[in-house]
CSV table of C-alpha atoms in Angstrom, one decimal:
chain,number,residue,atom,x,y,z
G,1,UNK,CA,-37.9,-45.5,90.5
G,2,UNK,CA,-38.7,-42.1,90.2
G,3,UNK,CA,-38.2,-41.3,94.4
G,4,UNK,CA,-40.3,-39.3,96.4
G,5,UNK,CA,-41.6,-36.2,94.5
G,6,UNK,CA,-42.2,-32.8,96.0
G,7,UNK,CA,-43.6,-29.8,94.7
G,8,UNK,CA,-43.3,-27.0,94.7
G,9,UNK,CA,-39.5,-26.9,95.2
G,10,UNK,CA,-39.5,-23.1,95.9
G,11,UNK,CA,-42.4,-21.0,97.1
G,12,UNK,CA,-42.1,-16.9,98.4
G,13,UNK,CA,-45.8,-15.9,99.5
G,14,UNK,CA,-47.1,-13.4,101.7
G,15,UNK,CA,-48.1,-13.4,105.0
G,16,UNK,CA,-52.2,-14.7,105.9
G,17,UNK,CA,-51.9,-16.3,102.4
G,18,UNK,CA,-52.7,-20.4,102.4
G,19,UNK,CA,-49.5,-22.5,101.0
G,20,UNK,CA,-49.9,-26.1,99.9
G,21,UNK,CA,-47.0,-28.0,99.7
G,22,UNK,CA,-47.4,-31.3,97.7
G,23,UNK,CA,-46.2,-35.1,97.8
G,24,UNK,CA,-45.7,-38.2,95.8
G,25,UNK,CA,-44.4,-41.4,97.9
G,26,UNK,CA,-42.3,-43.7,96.9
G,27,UNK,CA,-44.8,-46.4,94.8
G,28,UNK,CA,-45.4,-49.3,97.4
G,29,UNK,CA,-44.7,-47.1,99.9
G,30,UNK,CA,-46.9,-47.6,103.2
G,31,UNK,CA,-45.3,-45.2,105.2
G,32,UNK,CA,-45.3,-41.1,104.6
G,33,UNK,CA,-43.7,-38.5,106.9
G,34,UNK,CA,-43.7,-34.7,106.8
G,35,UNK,CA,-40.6,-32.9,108.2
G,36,UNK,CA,-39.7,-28.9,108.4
G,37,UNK,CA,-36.1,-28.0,108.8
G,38,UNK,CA,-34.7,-24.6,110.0
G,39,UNK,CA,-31.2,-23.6,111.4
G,40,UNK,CA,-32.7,-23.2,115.0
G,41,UNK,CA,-34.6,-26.3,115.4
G,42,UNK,CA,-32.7,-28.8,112.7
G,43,UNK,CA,-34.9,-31.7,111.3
G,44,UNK,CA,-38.6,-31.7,112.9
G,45,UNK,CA,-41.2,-34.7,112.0
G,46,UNK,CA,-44.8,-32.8,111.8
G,47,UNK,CA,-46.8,-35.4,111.0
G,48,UNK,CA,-47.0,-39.5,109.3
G,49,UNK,CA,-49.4,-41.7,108.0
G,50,UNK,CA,-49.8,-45.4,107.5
G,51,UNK,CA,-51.6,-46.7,105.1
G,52,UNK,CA,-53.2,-43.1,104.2
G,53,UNK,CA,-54.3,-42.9,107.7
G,54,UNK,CA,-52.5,-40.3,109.9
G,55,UNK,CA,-50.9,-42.2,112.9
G,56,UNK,CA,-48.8,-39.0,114.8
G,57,UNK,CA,-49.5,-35.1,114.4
G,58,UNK,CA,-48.4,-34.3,117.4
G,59,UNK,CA,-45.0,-32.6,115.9
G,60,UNK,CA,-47.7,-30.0,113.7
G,61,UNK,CA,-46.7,-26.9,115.2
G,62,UNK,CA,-50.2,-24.7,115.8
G,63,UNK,CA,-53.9,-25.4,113.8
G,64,UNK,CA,-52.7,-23.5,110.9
G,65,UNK,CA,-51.2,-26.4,110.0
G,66,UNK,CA,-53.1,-29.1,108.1
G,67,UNK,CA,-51.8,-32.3,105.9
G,68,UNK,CA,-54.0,-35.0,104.2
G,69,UNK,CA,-53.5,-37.9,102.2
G,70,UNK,CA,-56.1,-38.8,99.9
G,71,UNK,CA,-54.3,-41.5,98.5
G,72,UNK,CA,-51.3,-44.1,98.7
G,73,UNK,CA,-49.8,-42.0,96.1
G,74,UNK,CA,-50.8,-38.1,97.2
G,75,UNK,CA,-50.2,-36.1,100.4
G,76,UNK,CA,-50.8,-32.5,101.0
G,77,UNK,CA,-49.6,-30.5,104.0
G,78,UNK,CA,-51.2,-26.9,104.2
G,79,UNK,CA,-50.6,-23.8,106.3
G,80,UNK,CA,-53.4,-21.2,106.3
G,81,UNK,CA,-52.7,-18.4,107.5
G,82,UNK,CA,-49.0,-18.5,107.1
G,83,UNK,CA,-46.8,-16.4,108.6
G,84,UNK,CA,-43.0,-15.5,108.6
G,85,UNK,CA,-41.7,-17.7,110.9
G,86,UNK,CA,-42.9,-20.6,108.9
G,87,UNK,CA,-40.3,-20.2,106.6
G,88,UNK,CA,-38.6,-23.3,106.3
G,89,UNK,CA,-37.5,-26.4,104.0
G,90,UNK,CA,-40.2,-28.9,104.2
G,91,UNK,CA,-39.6,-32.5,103.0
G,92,UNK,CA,-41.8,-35.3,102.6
G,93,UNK,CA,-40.5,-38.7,103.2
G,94,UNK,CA,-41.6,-42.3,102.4
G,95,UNK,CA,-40.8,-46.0,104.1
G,96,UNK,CA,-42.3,-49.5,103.3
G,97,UNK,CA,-44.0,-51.7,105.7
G,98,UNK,CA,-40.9,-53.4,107.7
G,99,UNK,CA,-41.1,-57.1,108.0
G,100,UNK,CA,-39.7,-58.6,110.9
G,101,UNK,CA,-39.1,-61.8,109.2
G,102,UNK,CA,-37.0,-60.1,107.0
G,103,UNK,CA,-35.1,-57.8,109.4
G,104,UNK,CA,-36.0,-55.2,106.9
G,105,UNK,CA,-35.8,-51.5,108.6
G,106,UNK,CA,-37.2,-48.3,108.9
G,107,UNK,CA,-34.8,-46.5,106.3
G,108,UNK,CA,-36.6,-43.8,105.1
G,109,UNK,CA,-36.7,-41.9,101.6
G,110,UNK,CA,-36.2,-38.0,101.4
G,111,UNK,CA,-37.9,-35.9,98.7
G,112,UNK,CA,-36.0,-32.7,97.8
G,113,UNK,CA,-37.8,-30.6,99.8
G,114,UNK,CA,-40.2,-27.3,99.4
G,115,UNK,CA,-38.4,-24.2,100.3
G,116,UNK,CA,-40.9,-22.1,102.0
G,117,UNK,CA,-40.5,-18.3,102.5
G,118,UNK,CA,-43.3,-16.3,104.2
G,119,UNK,CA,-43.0,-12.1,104.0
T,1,UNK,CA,-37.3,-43.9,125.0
T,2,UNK,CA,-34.6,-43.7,122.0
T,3,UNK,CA,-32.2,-40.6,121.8
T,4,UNK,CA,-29.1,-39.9,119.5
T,5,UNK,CA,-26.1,-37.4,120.4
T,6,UNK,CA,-23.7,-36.1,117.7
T,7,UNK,CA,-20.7,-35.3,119.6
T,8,UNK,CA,-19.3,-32.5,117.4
T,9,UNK,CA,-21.3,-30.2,115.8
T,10,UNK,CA,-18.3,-29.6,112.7
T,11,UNK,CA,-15.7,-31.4,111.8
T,12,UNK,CA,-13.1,-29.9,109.4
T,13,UNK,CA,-10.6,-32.3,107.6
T,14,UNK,CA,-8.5,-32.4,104.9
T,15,UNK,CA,-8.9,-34.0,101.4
T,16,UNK,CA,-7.2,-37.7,101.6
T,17,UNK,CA,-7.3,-38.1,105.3
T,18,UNK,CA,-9.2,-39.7,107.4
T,19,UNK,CA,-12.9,-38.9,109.0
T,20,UNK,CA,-14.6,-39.9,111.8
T,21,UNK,CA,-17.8,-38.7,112.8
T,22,UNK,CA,-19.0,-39.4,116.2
T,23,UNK,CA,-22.4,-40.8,117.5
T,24,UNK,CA,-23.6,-42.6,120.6
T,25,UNK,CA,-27.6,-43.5,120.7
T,26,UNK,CA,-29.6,-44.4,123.9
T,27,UNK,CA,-32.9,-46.9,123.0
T,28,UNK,CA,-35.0,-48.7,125.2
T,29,UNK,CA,-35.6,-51.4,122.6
T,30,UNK,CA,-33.1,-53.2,120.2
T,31,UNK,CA,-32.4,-50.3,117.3
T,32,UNK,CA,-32.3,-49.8,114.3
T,33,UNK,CA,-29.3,-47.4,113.3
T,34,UNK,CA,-28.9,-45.0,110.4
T,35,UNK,CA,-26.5,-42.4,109.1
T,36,UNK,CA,-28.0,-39.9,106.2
T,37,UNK,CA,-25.9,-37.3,104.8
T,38,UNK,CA,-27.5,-33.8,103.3
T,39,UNK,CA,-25.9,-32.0,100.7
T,40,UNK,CA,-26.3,-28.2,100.2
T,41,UNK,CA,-29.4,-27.8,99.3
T,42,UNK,CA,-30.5,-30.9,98.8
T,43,UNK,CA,-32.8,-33.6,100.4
T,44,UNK,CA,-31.5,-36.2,103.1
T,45,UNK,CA,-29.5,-39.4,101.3
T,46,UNK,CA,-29.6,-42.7,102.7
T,47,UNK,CA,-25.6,-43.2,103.3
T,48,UNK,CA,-25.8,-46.9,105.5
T,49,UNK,CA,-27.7,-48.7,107.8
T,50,UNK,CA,-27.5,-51.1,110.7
T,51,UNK,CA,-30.3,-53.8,111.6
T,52,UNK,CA,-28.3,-56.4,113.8
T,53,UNK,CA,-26.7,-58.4,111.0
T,54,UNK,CA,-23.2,-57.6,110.8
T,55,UNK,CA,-21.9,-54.8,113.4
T,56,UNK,CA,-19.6,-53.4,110.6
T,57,UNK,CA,-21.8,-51.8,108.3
T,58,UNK,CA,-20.0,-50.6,104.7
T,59,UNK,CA,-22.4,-47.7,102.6
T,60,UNK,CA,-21.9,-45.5,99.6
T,61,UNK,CA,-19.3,-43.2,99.0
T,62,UNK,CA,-16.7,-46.0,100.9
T,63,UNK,CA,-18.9,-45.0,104.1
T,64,UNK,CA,-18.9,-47.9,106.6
T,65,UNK,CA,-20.0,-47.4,110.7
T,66,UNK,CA,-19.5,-50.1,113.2
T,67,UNK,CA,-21.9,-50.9,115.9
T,68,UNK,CA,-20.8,-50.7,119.4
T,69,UNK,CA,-23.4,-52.3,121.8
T,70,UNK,CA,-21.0,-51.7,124.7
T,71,UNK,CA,-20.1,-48.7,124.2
T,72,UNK,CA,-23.6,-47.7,122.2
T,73,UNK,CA,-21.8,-45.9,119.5
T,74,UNK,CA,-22.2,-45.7,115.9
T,75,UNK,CA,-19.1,-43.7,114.8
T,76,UNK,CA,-19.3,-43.0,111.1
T,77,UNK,CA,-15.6,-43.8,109.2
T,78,UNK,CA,-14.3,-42.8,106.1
T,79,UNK,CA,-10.6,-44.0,105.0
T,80,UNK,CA,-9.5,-41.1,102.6
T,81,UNK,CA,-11.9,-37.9,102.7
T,82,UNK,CA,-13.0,-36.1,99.3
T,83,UNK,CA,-14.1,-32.8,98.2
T,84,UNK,CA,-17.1,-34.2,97.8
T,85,UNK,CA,-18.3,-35.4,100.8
T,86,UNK,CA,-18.1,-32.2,102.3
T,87,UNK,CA,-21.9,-31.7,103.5
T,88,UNK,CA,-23.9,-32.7,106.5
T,89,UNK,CA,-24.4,-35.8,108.1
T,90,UNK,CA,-27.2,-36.8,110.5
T,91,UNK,CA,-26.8,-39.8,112.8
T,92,UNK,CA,-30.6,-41.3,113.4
T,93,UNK,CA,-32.2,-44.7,115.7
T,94,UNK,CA,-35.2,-46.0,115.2
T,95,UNK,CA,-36.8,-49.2,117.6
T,96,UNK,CA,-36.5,-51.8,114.9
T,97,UNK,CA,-39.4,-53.8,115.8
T,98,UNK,CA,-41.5,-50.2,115.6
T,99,UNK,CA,-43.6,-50.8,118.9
T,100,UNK,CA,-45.9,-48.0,119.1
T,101,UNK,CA,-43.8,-46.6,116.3
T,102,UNK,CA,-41.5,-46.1,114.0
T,103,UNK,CA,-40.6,-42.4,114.2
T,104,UNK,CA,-36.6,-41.7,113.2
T,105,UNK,CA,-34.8,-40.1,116.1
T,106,UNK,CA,-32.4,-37.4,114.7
T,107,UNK,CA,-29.5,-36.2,115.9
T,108,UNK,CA,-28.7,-32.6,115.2
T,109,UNK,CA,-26.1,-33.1,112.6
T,110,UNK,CA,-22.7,-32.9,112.0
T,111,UNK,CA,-21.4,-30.7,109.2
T,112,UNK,CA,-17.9,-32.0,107.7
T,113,UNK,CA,-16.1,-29.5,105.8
T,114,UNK,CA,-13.0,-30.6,103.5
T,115,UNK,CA,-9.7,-28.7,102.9
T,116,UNK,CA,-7.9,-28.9,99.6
């Protein structure tokens, strides 16, 4: 299994321009999560979907922020404007279904991350 | 409500002792326990996890935490430390029958450094 893809792994762009940061779960997947990480705030969940569908955004930050998921196998989180202090390492994460009859969890599965820097 | 506390921040130790990373977790529901470790620039690594099987969990690396209902801990252990396992750990809960979710609760890491 190839693991959760991200791309791109490294982006610099200029303030007020759009970024979109890209994702490929986990194959079987039903479960996708978007995290940011900085120094100050550590490890941040933005946003997940089930089944494509998003369940929880209430960890986006402001409306600049935006993320869809067109498919089981594509997710897209956007920021337009951007701006410095959205300078971050974003990761995408996937999970299966868990199965209480199988006392299966809620591990998840990290990408590598998008580095982000906004000047 | 489900919360995680890392009780040191860094640890520092030296290669071919012991390590012990500390965790104690608060949940309203039965959890679901996790420990992920993050290299230097790198993404979060699935290191072990606990679902109410055994309380003495082993993972990679010679890993292994033991669940403590009484005391709700979750200390990560490591017999003989390794230049390699120098990075940053993250001690996470999660209800394990989800509920009205199945967000991970984070802790805020614990970054292990390893002498020669």
């Amino acid at each position: 299994d190839a693991g959760v893809i991200q791309s791109p792994r490294h982006e610099v762009t200029e303030m007020g321009q759009e970024v979109t940061l890209r994702c490929k779960p986990i194959s079987g997947h039903d479960y996708l999560f978007w995290y940011r990480q900085t120094m100050m705030r550590g490890l941040e969940l933005l946003i997940y979907f089930n089944n494509n569908v998003p369940i929880d955004d209430s960890g986006m930050p402001e409306d600049r922020f935006s993320a869809k998921m067109p498919n089981a196998s594509f997710s897209t989180l956007k920021i337009q404007p951007s701006e410095p202090r959205d300078s971050a390492v974003y990761f995408c994460a996937s999970s299966k279904q868990p199965r209480m009859d199988r006392g299966n969890s809620y591990e998840q599965y990290f990408g590598p991350g998008t580095r982000l820097t906004v000047t | 409500a489900q919360s995680v506390t890392q009780l040191d921040s860094h640890v520092s130790v030296s290669e071919g002792t012991p390590v012990l990373l500390r965790c104690n977790y608060s949940s309203s529901y039965s959890p679901s326990l996790f420990w992920y470790v993050q290299h230097p620039n790198k993404g979060l690594q699935l290191l072990l996890k606990y679902t109410s099987a055994a309380t003495l969990v082993k993972g990679i690396n010679g890993f292994e935490a033991e669940f403590k209902k009484s005391e709700t801990s979750f200390h990560l252990t490591k017999p003989s430390a390794h230049m390699s396992d120098a990075a940053e750990y993250f001690c996470v809960v999660s209800p394990r029958w989800g509920g009205a979710t199945n967000k991970l609760i984070f802790g805020t890491g614990t970054l292990l450094a390893v002498q020669p």
